[in-house]
Amino acid sequence: MDKSIVETTFRSLWPRDRFVATAGQLQAAGLGPKFVSDGVRLGLLVRLRRGVYIPRNRWTEKPPWQQAKINLAAHIAASRGSLVYTCFSAARLHGLHVWDCSLDIHVNVRYRSSPGKTAGDVKVHSLEIPAGDVVRRHFSGVGTANLSSLSRTVLDCAVDAPFAQAVVIGDSALHRGLTMGELNAALLAMQGRKGTKRAGRVVHALNALSESAGETRTRLIMIDLPIPRPELQIKLIVDGREYRPDFAWREVKLIVEFDGNTKYFDYEPTAEALIKERERESALMEQGWTFVRLKWKHLGNPDQVRARILAAYDRAAGAQAA
C-alpha cells in the first residue's frame, strides 16, 4: 500500500484519546491488522510490545528517559491494569526523578506458582505488598494501573538501587510531598526484610530541599568535604528580588549551583528566566558572593568537583577575612 495513503489514514483515524494504542483499539477506530502491519513495515508505527503501538514521530521525538516511560505505558496498555508496578517502574509512574536506573519493567505478582513466561525486559517480583501500600492511578491516554505507594516505592528502590540512585528517588519523593514521618513508619514496618539496613542508610541521607537529581548528586559528593555543610535553598534578597541558591555557605559568601537539569528531565528554563537569574547573580557578586557552577559532565569526576569547591571555599574565606 502507498506510504502516503497509510500515513494519511493513520493521522485521521488514530484514536484521539490514546497516546499508545493496542491492536484492538486501533481496529475499533478503523485501523485493521493490514493497516497496522503496513504501518510498521513502512516505518510509520513502532511496535512497543506485542499488540501495542505508537506513531513513530511520537517515539523518535522523545529523549531516552521519556521513551522509558512510554515503554511502561505500553506495558500498562497490554496488561490492562492487572499487575502491581513496583520499584523503578513505580517511581517513574509517580513522576519521580529516576537517574541511571534499570529500564526494565518491574511488576509484583504475589503468588507465582510457576516461573511463567515474561518478556525479557520485565522483572517479576513475588513480594507481599499490603493492600495499603498499593495505589490505583489513571494515566491519560494509556489506562489505569496499580502501583506501590510512594513510601513503599522509595524503600523498594532503596533496597535494590545503588546508594546515589536511591537517594535521588527518595529526595524527589520528599520534594513531591512524602513526609519523613511516613517514610520512617514504612521503614519500621519493613523490619526483618532483607535490605532494611541498606534502606535505612538511604532514608537517613534524604533531603527534601534537593530539587533535581543533579542537586542530589552534588550534595552527596560534598558530604565528605572537610568544611561545614552548606545550607540548601536559603532565601537571599537582592535589590528587592528573591534568590534561592542550591547550596550556600553564608559565613564565606560562597554559592554552588547545579545547572544541568535538562539532560535527564523535562525542565528547561526560558530565556527570560535565565536573564533574570544572571541579573540576580550579578547583584549577589556585587555584594561579595562568589559562585561555583556545575553541570552533568562535572559530576562524573567527584574528586575534581570536591577540589573545585574546597578551593573556592578557601578563597572565599580568605576574602572575607581580608
PDB file of N, CA and C in Angstrom, residues 218-301:
ATOM      1  N   THR A 218      25.185  16.297  43.637  1.00  0.00           N
ATOM      2  CA  THR A 218      26.141  17.299  44.114  1.00  0.00           C
ATOM      3  C   THR A 218      26.224  17.270  45.634  1.00  0.00           C
ATOM      4  N   ARG A 219      25.073  17.197  46.294  1.00  0.00           N
ATOM      5  CA  ARG A 219      25.047  17.159  47.757  1.00  0.00           C
ATOM      6  C   ARG A 219      25.789  15.946  48.296  1.00  0.00           C
ATOM      7  N   LEU A 220      25.599  14.801  47.675  1.00  0.00           N
ATOM      8  CA  LEU A 220      26.273  13.584  48.130  1.00  0.00           C
ATOM      9  C   LEU A 220      27.779  13.674  47.915  1.00  0.00           C
ATOM     10  N   ILE A 221      28.191  14.295  46.820  1.00  0.00           N
ATOM     11  CA  ILE A 221      29.621  14.462  46.556  1.00  0.00           C
ATOM     12  C   ILE A 221      30.271  15.331  47.629  1.00  0.00           C
ATOM     13  N   MET A 222      29.527  16.327  48.127  1.00  0.00           N
ATOM     14  CA  MET A 222      30.097  17.280  49.085  1.00  0.00           C
ATOM     15  C   MET A 222      30.091  16.784  50.525  1.00  0.00           C
ATOM     16  N   ILE A 223      29.438  15.666  50.795  1.00  0.00           N
ATOM     17  CA  ILE A 223      29.267  15.213  52.182  1.00  0.00           C
ATOM     18  C   ILE A 223      30.592  15.073  52.918  1.00  0.00           C
ATOM     19  N   ASP A 224      31.623  14.565  52.247  1.00  0.00           N
ATOM     20  CA  ASP A 224      32.888  14.276  52.928  1.00  0.00           C
ATOM     21  C   ASP A 224      33.871  15.444  52.916  1.00  0.00           C
ATOM     22  N   LEU A 225      33.467  16.608  52.446  1.00  0.00           N
ATOM     23  CA  LEU A 225      34.382  17.751  52.438  1.00  0.00           C
ATOM     24  C   LEU A 225      34.712  18.188  53.867  1.00  0.00           C
ATOM     25  N   PRO A 226      35.970  18.566  54.131  1.00  0.00           N
ATOM     26  CA  PRO A 226      36.374  18.984  55.486  1.00  0.00           C
ATOM     27  C   PRO A 226      36.006  20.436  55.779  1.00  0.00           C
ATOM     28  N   ILE A 227      34.797  20.820  55.422  1.00  0.00           N
ATOM     29  CA  ILE A 227      34.279  22.160  55.679  1.00  0.00           C
ATOM     30  C   ILE A 227      32.841  22.010  56.171  1.00  0.00           C
ATOM     31  N   PRO A 228      32.259  23.032  56.750  1.00  0.00           N
ATOM     32  CA  PRO A 228      30.866  22.917  57.208  1.00  0.00           C
ATOM     33  C   PRO A 228      29.928  22.531  56.067  1.00  0.00           C
ATOM     34  N   ARG A 229      28.831  21.854  56.410  1.00  0.00           N
ATOM     35  CA  ARG A 229      27.827  21.501  55.405  1.00  0.00           C
ATOM     36  C   ARG A 229      27.152  22.782  54.898  1.00  0.00           C
ATOM     37  N   PRO A 230      26.859  22.863  53.611  1.00  0.00           N
ATOM     38  CA  PRO A 230      26.168  24.046  53.098  1.00  0.00           C
ATOM     39  C   PRO A 230      24.688  24.024  53.469  1.00  0.00           C
ATOM     40  N   GLU A 231      24.059  25.177  53.415  1.00  0.00           N
ATOM     41  CA  GLU A 231      22.609  25.273  53.540  1.00  0.00           C
ATOM     42  C   GLU A 231      22.002  25.149  52.146  1.00  0.00           C
ATOM     43  N   LEU A 232      20.810  24.563  52.079  1.00  0.00           N
ATOM     44  CA  LEU A 232      20.142  24.360  50.797  1.00  0.00           C
ATOM     45  C   LEU A 232      18.969  25.321  50.652  1.00  0.00           C
ATOM     46  N   GLN A 233      18.869  25.926  49.477  1.00  0.00           N
ATOM     47  CA  GLN A 233      17.706  26.742  49.099  1.00  0.00           C
ATOM     48  C   GLN A 233      17.409  27.851  50.114  1.00  0.00           C
ATOM     49  N   ILE A 234      18.447  28.482  50.641  1.00  0.00           N
ATOM     50  CA  ILE A 234      18.200  29.608  51.544  1.00  0.00           C
ATOM     51  C   ILE A 234      17.661  30.791  50.741  1.00  0.00           C
ATOM     52  N   LYS A 235      16.939  31.665  51.421  1.00  0.00           N
ATOM     53  CA  LYS A 235      16.359  32.823  50.725  1.00  0.00           C
ATOM     54  C   LYS A 235      17.269  34.029  50.893  1.00  0.00           C
ATOM     55  N   LEU A 236      17.743  34.553  49.763  1.00  0.00           N
ATOM     56  CA  LEU A 236      18.540  35.773  49.766  1.00  0.00           C
ATOM     57  C   LEU A 236      17.764  36.852  49.022  1.00  0.00           C
ATOM     58  N   ILE A 237      17.694  38.026  49.592  1.00  0.00           N
ATOM     59  CA  ILE A 237      17.012  39.147  48.953  1.00  0.00           C
ATOM     60  C   ILE A 237      18.072  40.105  48.417  1.00  0.00           C
ATOM     61  N   VAL A 238      18.031  40.339  47.118  1.00  0.00           N
ATOM     62  CA  VAL A 238      18.996  41.214  46.465  1.00  0.00           C
ATOM     63  C   VAL A 238      18.233  42.264  45.670  1.00  0.00           C
ATOM     64  N   ASP A 239      18.423  43.524  46.026  1.00  0.00           N
ATOM     65  CA  ASP A 239      17.724  44.620  45.338  1.00  0.00           C
ATOM     66  C   ASP A 239      16.217  44.370  45.279  1.00  0.00           C
ATOM     67  N   GLY A 240      15.690  43.816  46.368  1.00  0.00           N
ATOM     68  CA  GLY A 240      14.258  43.574  46.434  1.00  0.00           C
ATOM     69  C   GLY A 240      13.794  42.319  45.725  1.00  0.00           C
ATOM     70  N   ARG A 241      14.735  41.558  45.142  1.00  0.00           N
ATOM     71  CA  ARG A 241      14.381  40.331  44.422  1.00  0.00           C
ATOM     72  C   ARG A 241      14.902  39.114  45.180  1.00  0.00           C
ATOM     73  N   GLU A 242      14.097  38.050  45.146  1.00  0.00           N
ATOM     74  CA  GLU A 242      14.435  36.839  45.898  1.00  0.00           C
ATOM     75  C   GLU A 242      15.297  35.902  45.061  1.00  0.00           C
ATOM     76  N   TYR A 243      16.281  35.292  45.721  1.00  0.00           N
ATOM     77  CA  TYR A 243      17.161  34.326  45.059  1.00  0.00           C
ATOM     78  C   TYR A 243      17.344  33.142  45.997  1.00  0.00           C
ATOM     79  N   ARG A 244      17.186  31.936  45.489  1.00  0.00           N
ATOM     80  CA  ARG A 244      17.350  30.725  46.305  1.00  0.00           C
ATOM     81  C   ARG A 244      18.437  29.844  45.689  1.00  0.00           C
ATOM     82  N   PRO A 245      19.673  30.003  46.116  1.00  0.00           N
ATOM     83  CA  PRO A 245      20.758  29.186  45.568  1.00  0.00           C
ATOM     84  C   PRO A 245      20.639  27.727  46.004  1.00  0.00           C
ATOM     85  N   ASP A 246      21.166  26.829  45.177  1.00  0.00           N
ATOM     86  CA  ASP A 246      21.113  25.403  45.511  1.00  0.00           C
ATOM     87  C   ASP A 246      21.845  25.113  46.819  1.00  0.00           C
ATOM     88  N   PHE A 247      23.065  25.630  46.940  1.00  0.00           N
ATOM     89  CA  PHE A 247      23.887  25.406  48.138  1.00  0.00           C
ATOM     90  C   PHE A 247      24.594  26.717  48.486  1.00  0.00           C
ATOM     91  N   ALA A 248      24.656  27.031  49.762  1.00  0.00           N
ATOM     92  CA  ALA A 248      25.307  28.282  50.152  1.00  0.00           C
ATOM     93  C   ALA A 248      25.993  28.151  51.502  1.00  0.00           C
ATOM     94  N   TRP A 249      27.141  28.820  51.618  1.00  0.00           N
ATOM     95  CA  TRP A 249      27.846  28.989  52.885  1.00  0.00           C
ATOM     96  C   TRP A 249      27.799  30.481  53.210  1.00  0.00           C
ATOM     97  N   ARG A 250      26.921  30.860  54.122  1.00  0.00           N
ATOM     98  CA  ARG A 250      26.760  32.285  54.432  1.00  0.00           C
ATOM     99  C   ARG A 250      28.033  32.880  55.025  1.00  0.00           C
ATOM    100  N   GLU A 251      28.746  32.055  55.831  1.00  0.00           N
ATOM    101  CA  GLU A 251      29.891  32.592  56.562  1.00  0.00           C
ATOM    102  C   GLU A 251      31.014  33.057  55.640  1.00  0.00           C
ATOM    103  N   VAL A 252      31.074  32.493  54.422  1.00  0.00           N
ATOM    104  CA  VAL A 252      32.118  32.911  53.479  1.00  0.00           C
ATOM    105  C   VAL A 252      31.530  33.463  52.177  1.00  0.00           C
ATOM    106  N   LYS A 253      30.210  33.540  52.108  1.00  0.00           N
ATOM    107  CA  LYS A 253      29.521  34.048  50.917  1.00  0.00           C
ATOM    108  C   LYS A 253      29.905  33.263  49.658  1.00  0.00           C
ATOM    109  N   LEU A 254      29.738  31.932  49.755  1.00  0.00           N
ATOM    110  CA  LEU A 254      30.001  31.053  48.611  1.00  0.00           C
ATOM    111  C   LEU A 254      28.719  30.329  48.226  1.00  0.00           C
ATOM    112  N   ILE A 255      28.451  30.269  46.932  1.00  0.00           N
ATOM    113  CA  ILE A 255      27.271  29.585  46.398  1.00  0.00           C
ATOM    114  C   ILE A 255      27.716  28.542  45.382  1.00  0.00           C
ATOM    115  N   VAL A 256      27.120  27.351  45.462  1.00  0.00           N
ATOM    116  CA  VAL A 256      27.306  26.309  44.445  1.00  0.00           C
ATOM    117  C   VAL A 256      25.965  26.096  43.755  1.00  0.00           C
ATOM    118  N   GLU A 257      25.965  26.166  42.430  1.00  0.00           N
ATOM    119  CA  GLU A 257      24.750  25.977  41.650  1.00  0.00           C
ATOM    120  C   GLU A 257      24.940  24.833  40.665  1.00  0.00           C
ATOM    121  N   PHE A 258      23.920  23.983  40.564  1.00  0.00           N
ATOM    122  CA  PHE A 258      23.920  22.918  39.555  1.00  0.00           C
ATOM    123  C   PHE A 258      23.039  23.360  38.399  1.00  0.00           C
ATOM    124  N   ASP A 259      23.591  23.332  37.191  1.00  0.00           N
ATOM    125  CA  ASP A 259      22.904  23.894  36.022  1.00  0.00           C
ATOM    126  C   ASP A 259      22.506  22.870  34.974  1.00  0.00           C
ATOM    127  N   GLY A 260      22.507  21.582  35.284  1.00  0.00           N
ATOM    128  CA  GLY A 260      22.333  20.594  34.220  1.00  0.00           C
ATOM    129  C   GLY A 260      21.013  19.873  34.179  1.00  0.00           C
ATOM    130  N   ASN A 261      19.914  20.473  34.601  1.00  0.00           N
ATOM    131  CA  ASN A 261      18.656  19.743  34.749  1.00  0.00           C
ATOM    132  C   ASN A 261      18.039  19.270  33.443  1.00  0.00           C
ATOM    133  N   THR A 262      18.445  19.811  32.305  1.00  0.00           N
ATOM    134  CA  THR A 262      17.776  19.448  31.051  1.00  0.00           C
ATOM    135  C   THR A 262      18.243  18.110  30.505  1.00  0.00           C
ATOM    136  N   LYS A 263      19.333  17.562  31.017  1.00  0.00           N
ATOM    137  CA  LYS A 263      19.859  16.343  30.398  1.00  0.00           C
ATOM    138  C   LYS A 263      18.963  15.142  30.627  1.00  0.00           C
ATOM    139  N   TYR A 264      18.399  14.999  31.826  1.00  0.00           N
ATOM    140  CA  TYR A 264      17.631  13.802  32.143  1.00  0.00           C
ATOM    141  C   TYR A 264      16.157  14.073  32.425  1.00  0.00           C
ATOM    142  N   PHE A 265      15.769  15.337  32.461  1.00  0.00           N
ATOM    143  CA  PHE A 265      14.398  15.618  32.852  1.00  0.00           C
ATOM    144  C   PHE A 265      13.770  16.639  31.929  1.00  0.00           C
ATOM    145  N   ASP A 266      12.497  16.875  32.108  1.00  0.00           N
ATOM    146  CA  ASP A 266      11.716  17.676  31.180  1.00  0.00           C
ATOM    147  C   ASP A 266      11.640  19.139  31.610  1.00  0.00           C
ATOM    148  N   TYR A 267      12.735  19.646  32.092  1.00  0.00           N
ATOM    149  CA  TYR A 267      12.744  21.030  32.547  1.00  0.00           C
ATOM    150  C   TYR A 267      13.805  21.793  31.773  1.00  0.00           C
ATOM    151  N   GLU A 268      13.409  22.940  31.245  1.00  0.00           N
ATOM    152  CA  GLU A 268      14.374  23.799  30.586  1.00  0.00           C
ATOM    153  C   GLU A 268      13.969  25.245  30.834  1.00  0.00           C
ATOM    154  N   PRO A 269      14.853  26.026  31.449  1.00  0.00           N
ATOM    155  CA  PRO A 269      14.477  27.401  31.755  1.00  0.00           C
ATOM    156  C   PRO A 269      14.303  28.226  30.492  1.00  0.00           C
ATOM    157  N   THR A 270      13.397  29.179  30.545  1.00  0.00           N
ATOM    158  CA  THR A 270      13.191  30.072  29.412  1.00  0.00           C
ATOM    159  C   THR A 270      14.326  31.084  29.353  1.00  0.00           C
ATOM    160  N   ALA A 271      14.456  31.731  28.196  1.00  0.00           N
ATOM    161  CA  ALA A 271      15.490  32.749  28.041  1.00  0.00           C
ATOM    162  C   ALA A 271      15.293  33.875  29.052  1.00  0.00           C
ATOM    163  N   GLU A 272      14.035  34.241  29.289  1.00  0.00           N
ATOM    164  CA  GLU A 272      13.737  35.304  30.250  1.00  0.00           C
ATOM    165  C   GLU A 272      14.166  34.901  31.653  1.00  0.00           C
ATOM    166  N   ALA A 273      13.905  33.626  32.019  1.00  0.00           N
ATOM    167  CA  ALA A 273      14.299  33.149  33.347  1.00  0.00           C
ATOM    168  C   ALA A 273      15.814  33.161  33.505  1.00  0.00           C
ATOM    169  N   LEU A 274      16.533  32.782  32.444  1.00  0.00           N
ATOM    170  CA  LEU A 274      17.995  32.783  32.503  1.00  0.00           C
ATOM    171  C   LEU A 274      18.537  34.198  32.675  1.00  0.00           C
ATOM    172  N   ILE A 275      17.933  35.148  31.966  1.00  0.00           N
ATOM    173  CA  ILE A 275      18.370  36.541  32.084  1.00  0.00           C
ATOM    174  C   ILE A 275      18.181  37.041  33.516  1.00  0.00           C
ATOM    175  N   LYS A 276      17.005  36.737  34.094  1.00  0.00           N
ATOM    176  CA  LYS A 276      16.727  37.178  35.461  1.00  0.00           C
ATOM    177  C   LYS A 276      17.680  36.520  36.452  1.00  0.00           C
ATOM    178  N   GLU A 277      18.001  35.237  36.192  1.00  0.00           N
ATOM    179  CA  GLU A 277      18.929  34.540  37.084  1.00  0.00           C
ATOM    180  C   GLU A 277      20.304  35.192  37.041  1.00  0.00           C
ATOM    181  N   ARG A 278      20.776  35.524  35.846  1.00  0.00           N
ATOM    182  CA  ARG A 278      22.092  36.159  35.713  1.00  0.00           C
ATOM    183  C   ARG A 278      22.098  37.541  36.364  1.00  0.00           C
ATOM    184  N   GLU A 279      20.970  38.247  36.272  1.00  0.00           N
ATOM    185  CA  GLU A 279      20.885  39.559  36.915  1.00  0.00           C
ATOM    186  C   GLU A 279      20.998  39.415  38.431  1.00  0.00           C
ATOM    187  N   ARG A 280      20.307  38.419  38.996  1.00  0.00           N
ATOM    188  CA  ARG A 280      20.391  38.189  40.442  1.00  0.00           C
ATOM    189  C   ARG A 280      21.811  37.790  40.836  1.00  0.00           C
ATOM    190  N   GLU A 281      22.426  36.948  39.999  1.00  0.00           N
ATOM    191  CA  GLU A 281      23.790  36.517  40.284  1.00  0.00           C
ATOM    192  C   GLU A 281      24.744  37.711  40.288  1.00  0.00           C
ATOM    193  N   SER A 282      24.605  38.594  39.320  1.00  0.00           N
ATOM    194  CA  SER A 282      25.467  39.780  39.259  1.00  0.00           C
ATOM    195  C   SER A 282      25.286  40.643  40.504  1.00  0.00           C
ATOM    196  N   ALA A 283      24.033  40.784  40.933  1.00  0.00           N
ATOM    197  CA  ALA A 283      23.762  41.580  42.131  1.00  0.00           C
ATOM    198  C   ALA A 283      24.403  40.949  43.364  1.00  0.00           C
ATOM    199  N   LEU A 284      24.357  39.623  43.460  1.00  0.00           N
ATOM    200  CA  LEU A 284      24.984  38.931  44.590  1.00  0.00           C
ATOM    201  C   LEU A 284      26.501  39.079  44.553  1.00  0.00           C
ATOM    202  N   MET A 285      27.080  38.996  43.373  1.00  0.00           N
ATOM    203  CA  MET A 285      28.530  39.151  43.251  1.00  0.00           C
ATOM    204  C   MET A 285      28.964  40.547  43.688  1.00  0.00           C
ATOM    205  N   GLU A 286      28.133  41.535  43.405  1.00  0.00           N
ATOM    206  CA  GLU A 286      28.450  42.894  43.839  1.00  0.00           C
ATOM    207  C   GLU A 286      28.442  43.002  45.358  1.00  0.00           C
ATOM    208  N   GLN A 287      27.713  42.091  46.016  1.00  0.00           N
ATOM    209  CA  GLN A 287      27.667  42.072  47.482  1.00  0.00           C
ATOM    210  C   GLN A 287      28.728  41.148  48.083  1.00  0.00           C
ATOM    211  N   GLY A 288      29.608  40.623  47.232  1.00  0.00           N
ATOM    212  CA  GLY A 288      30.720  39.828  47.729  1.00  0.00           C
ATOM    213  C   GLY A 288      30.561  38.325  47.641  1.00  0.00           C
ATOM    214  N   TRP A 289      29.444  37.843  47.060  1.00  0.00           N
ATOM    215  CA  TRP A 289      29.255  36.397  46.910  1.00  0.00           C
ATOM    216  C   TRP A 289      30.057  35.884  45.716  1.00  0.00           C
ATOM    217  N   THR A 290      30.588  34.667  45.852  1.00  0.00           N
ATOM    218  CA  THR A 290      31.251  34.000  44.727  1.00  0.00           C
ATOM    219  C   THR A 290      30.491  32.725  44.383  1.00  0.00           C
ATOM    220  N   PHE A 291      30.697  32.242  43.151  1.00  0.00           N
ATOM    221  CA  PHE A 291      29.906  31.126  42.630  1.00  0.00           C
ATOM    222  C   PHE A 291      30.800  30.010  42.096  1.00  0.00           C
ATOM    223  N   VAL A 292      30.330  28.775  42.288  1.00  0.00           N
ATOM    224  CA  VAL A 292      30.847  27.602  41.577  1.00  0.00           C
ATOM    225  C   VAL A 292      29.660  27.006  40.838  1.00  0.00           C
ATOM    226  N   ARG A 293      29.780  26.872  39.524  1.00  0.00           N
ATOM    227  CA  ARG A 293      28.681  26.318  38.724  1.00  0.00           C
ATOM    228  C   ARG A 293      29.076  24.933  38.217  1.00  0.00           C
ATOM    229  N   LEU A 294      28.149  23.984  38.382  1.00  0.00           N
ATOM    230  CA  LEU A 294      28.402  22.596  37.999  1.00  0.00           C
ATOM    231  C   LEU A 294      27.396  22.143  36.953  1.00  0.00           C
ATOM    232  N   LYS A 295      27.852  21.265  36.065  1.00  0.00           N
ATOM    233  CA  LYS A 295      26.993  20.648  35.056  1.00  0.00           C
ATOM    234  C   LYS A 295      27.128  19.131  35.173  1.00  0.00           C
ATOM    235  N   TRP A 296      26.289  18.418  34.408  1.00  0.00           N
ATOM    236  CA  TRP A 296      26.319  16.951  34.470  1.00  0.00           C
ATOM    237  C   TRP A 296      27.713  16.400  34.201  1.00  0.00           C
ATOM    238  N   LYS A 297      28.412  16.970  33.230  1.00  0.00           N
ATOM    239  CA  LYS A 297      29.727  16.430  32.868  1.00  0.00           C
ATOM    240  C   LYS A 297      30.708  16.508  34.036  1.00  0.00           C
ATOM    241  N   HIS A 298      30.520  17.472  34.927  1.00  0.00           N
ATOM    242  CA  HIS A 298      31.425  17.604  36.066  1.00  0.00           C
ATOM    243  C   HIS A 298      31.192  16.522  37.116  1.00  0.00           C
ATOM    244  N   LEU A 299      29.945  16.068  37.249  1.00  0.00           N
ATOM    245  CA  LEU A 299      29.620  15.117  38.316  1.00  0.00           C
ATOM    246  C   LEU A 299      30.241  13.746  38.090  1.00  0.00           C
ATOM    247  N   GLY A 300      30.698  13.483  36.866  1.00  0.00           N
ATOM    248  CA  GLY A 300      31.370  12.216  36.585  1.00  0.00           C
ATOM    249  C   GLY A 300      32.754  12.133  37.200  1.00  0.00           C
ATOM    250  N   ASN A 301      33.264  13.257  37.709  1.00  0.00           N
ATOM    251  CA  ASN A 301      34.575  13.282  38.358  1.00  0.00           C
ATOM    252  C   ASN A 301      34.423  13.912  39.747  1.00  0.00           C
TER     253      ASN A 301
END
